[in-house]
XYZ file of C-alpha atoms in Angstrom:
247
model
C -19.956 11.044 -14.236
C -17.148 8.422 -14.689
C -14.813 8.194 -11.663
C -11.570 10.180 -11.972
C -10.002 6.909 -11.393
C -11.621 5.405 -14.311
C -10.747 8.211 -16.658
C -7.070 8.736 -15.964
C -4.498 7.756 -18.486
C -3.555 4.178 -18.416
C -0.018 4.233 -18.770
C 2.560 5.454 -16.227
C 6.267 5.774 -15.864
C 7.483 3.523 -13.216
C 10.554 3.867 -11.204
C 12.771 0.656 -10.950
C 16.348 -0.088 -10.100
C 19.080 -2.057 -11.999
C 22.498 -2.834 -10.540
C 21.810 -0.284 -7.577
C 21.144 2.651 -10.082
C 17.689 4.162 -10.467
C 16.328 3.836 -14.201
C 12.968 5.132 -15.434
C 11.041 2.307 -17.178
C 7.985 2.924 -19.349
C 5.383 0.260 -18.406
C 1.773 -0.365 -18.703
C 0.184 0.312 -15.144
C -0.016 -3.243 -14.203
C 2.553 -4.143 -11.782
C 2.971 -7.844 -13.158
C 6.683 -8.537 -13.052
C 7.638 -6.005 -10.335
C 7.339 -7.637 -7.168
C 5.077 -10.950 -7.326
C 2.515 -12.575 -9.445
C -0.587 -10.993 -10.353
C -4.014 -11.437 -8.963
C -5.735 -14.697 -10.014
C -9.125 -13.374 -10.316
C -8.326 -9.733 -11.844
C -6.454 -9.884 -15.318
C -3.751 -7.289 -15.566
C -3.979 -4.562 -17.834
C -2.803 -5.021 -21.543
C -0.479 -2.891 -23.828
C -3.718 -2.507 -26.019
C -5.442 -0.370 -23.228
C -6.448 2.898 -24.719
C -5.259 5.937 -23.095
C -7.996 8.129 -21.884
C -8.325 11.676 -23.059
C -6.403 13.574 -20.130
C -3.427 15.989 -20.110
C -0.319 15.246 -17.970
C -1.485 17.989 -15.480
C -4.721 16.433 -15.175
C -3.217 12.934 -14.680
C -0.987 14.177 -11.886
C -4.019 16.118 -10.185
C -5.852 12.789 -10.345
C -2.885 10.782 -8.856
C -2.313 13.472 -5.905
C -5.956 13.316 -4.860
C -5.631 9.718 -4.236
C -3.937 10.658 -0.953
C -6.662 10.684 1.769
C -4.640 12.899 4.193
C -7.285 12.083 6.991
C -6.576 12.966 10.442
C -6.430 10.281 12.832
C -6.368 7.704 10.062
C -5.049 4.485 11.866
C -3.641 3.105 8.489
C -1.275 6.162 7.911
C 1.815 7.380 9.415
C 2.865 10.958 9.503
C 1.370 14.547 9.366
C -1.814 14.970 7.202
C -0.292 17.996 5.632
C 2.941 16.530 5.016
C 4.178 17.584 1.411
C 4.597 14.191 0.084
C 2.397 10.992 0.503
C 3.859 7.679 -0.145
C 0.699 5.553 -0.819
C 1.492 1.583 -0.521
C -0.432 -1.136 -2.050
C 0.692 -4.313 -0.136
C -0.245 -7.842 0.656
C 0.713 -9.328 4.025
C 1.852 -12.598 2.116
C 4.167 -11.023 -0.257
C 7.732 -11.413 0.603
C 8.974 -8.261 -1.324
C 6.390 -6.374 0.894
C 8.072 -7.940 3.915
C 11.253 -6.832 2.840
C 10.305 -3.173 2.248
C 8.499 -3.279 5.808
C 11.592 -4.725 7.678
C 14.359 -2.802 5.763
C 13.262 0.488 4.226
C 10.043 1.801 5.923
C 11.953 2.084 9.119
C 14.371 4.302 7.449
C 11.828 6.301 5.563
C 10.151 6.873 9.042
C 13.247 8.036 10.498
C 14.483 10.327 7.798
C 11.357 11.690 6.431
C 8.069 10.998 8.469
C 9.785 12.030 11.561
C 10.697 15.122 10.284
C 7.401 16.100 8.640
C 8.326 15.739 5.186
C 6.510 12.211 4.258
C 3.182 10.714 5.267
C 2.656 7.003 4.466
C -0.677 5.716 3.776
C -1.262 1.909 3.677
C -3.579 0.327 1.112
C -4.797 -3.261 1.721
C -4.258 -5.104 -1.665
C -4.420 -8.734 -1.019
C -3.945 -10.710 -4.163
C -2.673 -14.174 -2.979
C -5.602 -16.019 -1.720
C -7.787 -16.454 1.245
C -5.075 -16.099 3.873
C -4.108 -12.606 2.249
C -7.810 -11.510 2.448
C -7.946 -12.836 6.182
C -4.786 -10.763 7.032
C -6.116 -7.540 5.392
C -9.116 -7.886 7.272
C -7.391 -8.523 10.476
C -5.011 -5.598 10.007
C -8.132 -3.102 9.647
C -9.563 -4.603 12.653
C -6.154 -3.901 14.771
C -6.467 -0.585 13.357
C -9.787 0.005 14.807
C -7.973 0.028 18.234
C -5.023 1.890 17.197
C -2.763 -0.928 16.536
C -2.496 -1.276 12.813
C 1.137 -0.460 12.538
C 2.084 -2.611 15.432
C 0.115 -5.661 13.822
C 1.808 -4.703 10.429
C 5.196 -5.197 12.164
C 4.256 -8.323 13.782
C 2.862 -9.864 10.654
C 6.032 -8.837 8.703
C 8.384 -10.025 11.361
C 9.494 -12.735 9.141
C 8.834 -14.272 5.935
C 6.069 -16.799 6.063
C 4.670 -19.648 3.718
C 2.004 -18.736 1.376
C -1.493 -20.083 2.151
C -0.037 -22.810 4.636
C -1.887 -21.519 7.751
C 0.630 -18.792 8.723
C -2.677 -16.146 8.499
C -4.913 -18.782 10.080
C -7.632 -17.506 12.496
C -5.903 -18.494 15.670
C -2.553 -17.061 14.342
C -4.068 -13.668 13.532
C -5.540 -13.675 17.098
C -1.983 -14.431 18.365
C -0.633 -11.593 16.111
C -3.130 -9.099 17.341
C -2.271 -9.992 21.063
C 1.478 -9.464 20.399
C 0.554 -6.266 18.653
C -1.009 -5.099 21.928
C -4.767 -5.151 20.678
C -6.470 -4.816 23.884
C -9.997 -6.175 23.080
C -9.706 -9.351 21.299
C -13.335 -10.099 21.357
C -13.843 -6.646 19.277
C -11.087 -7.452 17.073
C -12.626 -10.789 16.215
C -15.883 -8.982 15.571
C -14.315 -6.122 13.545
C -12.237 -8.552 11.322
C -15.627 -10.567 10.442
C -17.618 -7.527 9.571
C -19.068 -5.899 6.705
C -17.086 -2.670 7.187
C -13.600 -4.417 7.055
C -14.677 -6.183 3.909
C -15.786 -2.787 2.407
C -12.666 -1.053 3.429
C -10.473 -3.670 2.077
C -12.581 -3.597 -1.201
C -12.312 0.074 -1.309
C -8.479 0.003 -1.087
C -8.447 -3.131 -3.902
C -10.572 -1.160 -6.167
C -8.157 2.102 -6.030
C -5.319 -0.144 -6.925
C -7.167 -2.194 -9.572
C -8.332 1.223 -11.013
C -4.689 2.360 -11.395
C -3.914 -1.297 -12.771
C -2.045 -2.664 -10.015
C -1.890 -6.408 -10.166
C 1.075 -7.073 -8.079
C 2.782 -5.937 -4.759
C 4.446 -3.959 -3.697
C 3.355 -0.914 -5.555
C 3.821 2.554 -4.222
C 2.954 6.248 -5.340
C 5.154 8.829 -4.140
C 2.748 11.855 -4.753
C 2.335 11.508 -8.419
C 5.431 9.334 -9.101
C 4.738 5.471 -9.360
C 7.525 3.200 -7.644
C 7.404 -0.457 -8.618
C 8.609 -3.312 -6.016
C 10.694 -3.318 -2.866
C 13.295 -0.893 -4.196
C 16.440 0.283 -2.563
C 16.026 2.979 -0.124
C 17.737 5.470 -2.347
C 15.338 5.068 -4.939
C 12.461 6.097 -2.610
C 14.611 9.117 -1.103
C 15.189 10.294 -4.447
C 11.426 10.128 -5.217
C 10.629 11.854 -2.167
C 13.333 14.566 -2.173
C 11.904 15.230 -5.920
C 8.260 15.208 -4.747
C 9.194 17.655 -1.770
C 10.768 19.941 -4.068
C 8.128 19.922 -6.346
C 5.489 20.579 -3.610
C 7.411 23.685 -2.442
C 7.191 25.259 -5.804
């Protein structure tokens, strides 16, 4: 039986911002042009991709089903039963992801996560080379000791040069130490493990099945949001989704 990810319709409506005002932009589900360049080893979807035979309601249900809502998930913030889930497909070498992490995520946590309205679920989506892959596995490994979000904040604390050694093994270990990872020996073993590779690949394949090819990309329940948009764009999408969830 085909996976629901593979049968869903290949076009979505992405929310973008122009001149500070949110606008709805029709786009193929490939995020090239939103945040950063597409993955070099996975082509973006094209406009000729056929739409699968699904209704809008079926598509919405498929998108909502992507939220894992797992209690104790170290790569998630907020209540598992929050009415709105924001799924974030991000790369630690993406400057727009860093902008979102430093400027927008803290406000979303304060305004929505802390009030039980929003849950944020991270997906590792490394698209910018070997150091992106290394950082993704390291972040997952930090999460195995309950320090994913602390590692996330250290990694995104400043903009870093891409594939210039910022995410070398020694620097990843330093980041883990700063993030409060207690057992650095376990951290090293975990980040090099098959389990880390499997977890990162699972996140990537989920994104690729949606047509994601650039970062950051988000789903707010069933509403896709492209790029590091202003806080107001995310707020509007979250409040709309929360209202719909109460119906």
